[in-house]
Short mmCIF file of C-alpha atoms in Angstrom, two decimals:
data_model
loop_
_atom_site.label_atom_id
_atom_site.label_comp_id
_atom_site.label_asym_id
_atom_site.label_seq_id
_atom_site.Cartn_x
_atom_site.Cartn_y
_atom_site.Cartn_z
CA UNK A 1 161.68 162.20 96.78
CA UNK A 2 158.98 163.09 94.49
CA UNK A 3 155.55 164.26 95.71
CA UNK A 4 153.35 161.36 96.90
CA UNK A 5 149.48 161.47 96.73
CA UNK A 6 147.22 158.67 97.34
CA UNK A 7 144.86 158.01 94.40
CA UNK A 8 142.78 155.05 93.38
CA UNK A 9 141.54 154.90 89.79
CA UNK A 10 138.74 152.69 88.70
CA UNK A 11 137.98 151.99 85.04
CA UNK A 12 135.52 149.86 83.14
CA UNK A 13 136.64 149.30 79.53
CA UNK A 14 134.56 147.79 76.52
CA UNK A 15 137.30 145.92 74.74
CA UNK A 16 137.04 143.71 71.65
CA UNK A 17 137.06 140.40 73.66
CA UNK A 18 134.55 141.53 76.43
CA UNK A 19 135.02 143.81 79.41
CA UNK A 20 137.98 144.86 81.55
CA UNK A 21 137.71 146.42 85.06
CA UNK A 22 140.87 147.99 86.08
CA UNK A 23 141.77 149.40 89.42
CA UNK A 24 145.15 151.57 89.82
CA UNK A 25 146.16 152.25 93.24
CA UNK A 26 149.12 154.41 94.21
CA UNK A 27 151.42 152.99 96.99
CA UNK A 28 154.74 153.34 98.67
CA UNK A 29 157.41 150.49 99.05
CA UNK A 30 157.57 147.13 97.24
CA UNK A 31 154.52 145.12 96.83
CA UNK A 32 154.20 141.36 97.38
CA UNK A 33 150.99 140.07 95.98
CA UNK A 34 151.21 136.78 98.03
CA UNK A 35 151.62 138.26 101.48
CA UNK A 36 149.63 140.95 103.50
CA UNK A 37 151.47 144.27 104.45
CA UNK A 38 148.96 144.74 107.28
CA UNK A 39 150.71 144.94 110.70
CA UNK A 40 148.00 142.76 112.37
CA UNK A 41 148.07 139.64 110.21
CA UNK A 42 144.85 138.32 111.78
CA UNK A 43 142.80 141.41 111.02
CA UNK A 44 143.16 141.75 107.30
CA UNK A 45 140.38 140.81 104.98
CA UNK A 46 139.78 138.02 102.47
CA UNK A 47 139.14 140.42 99.65
CA UNK A 48 141.85 139.09 97.19
CA UNK A 49 140.74 135.44 97.61
CA UNK A 50 137.20 136.26 97.02
CA UNK A 51 137.83 138.41 93.97
CA UNK A 52 139.99 135.47 92.52
CA UNK A 53 137.03 132.90 93.15
CA UNK A 54 134.34 135.14 91.63
CA UNK A 55 136.63 135.87 88.52
CA UNK A 56 137.19 132.03 88.15
CA UNK A 57 133.54 131.19 88.53
CA UNK A 58 132.70 133.63 85.60
CA UNK A 59 135.55 132.39 83.36
CA UNK A 60 137.35 135.61 83.55
CA UNK A 61 141.09 136.22 84.09
CA UNK A 62 142.86 138.43 86.63
CA UNK A 63 146.26 140.15 86.25
CA UNK A 64 148.17 142.06 89.01
CA UNK A 65 150.98 144.28 88.22
CA UNK A 66 153.40 146.55 90.26
CA UNK A 67 155.21 149.43 88.65
CA UNK A 68 157.80 151.70 90.26
CA UNK A 69 157.62 155.38 89.49
CA UNK A 70 160.88 157.41 89.03
CA UNK A 71 161.28 157.54 92.75
CA UNK A 72 161.95 153.92 93.79
CA UNK A 73 159.82 154.31 96.88
CA UNK A 74 156.62 155.18 95.09
CA UNK A 75 154.79 153.18 92.56
CA UNK A 76 151.33 151.95 91.70
CA UNK A 77 149.53 148.51 91.57
CA UNK A 78 147.18 147.63 88.66
CA UNK A 79 144.64 144.90 89.03
CA UNK A 80 142.86 144.21 85.79
CA UNK A 81 139.92 141.63 85.52
CA UNK A 82 138.79 140.54 81.96
CA UNK A 83 135.49 138.98 81.26
CA UNK A 84 134.70 137.64 77.74
CA UNK A 85 131.30 138.29 76.18
#
């Protein structure tokens, strides 16, 4: 298994169409964007729903993507939010 290190990268990009906020988060295991991975299902936050609502209110778009690394147990999640000028 390759070396796993926890990193979160945050980027703010000035694109031709506006701005993009990109968060890249290392993870282990498969990712299901529709279901929490927390052990205590009652104690998780509402963060994803709140982010979706704010993006929609400002006519932005949000994209979530999971990519596996060479080692099948390791990958990273990228969340990109685009706002037009």
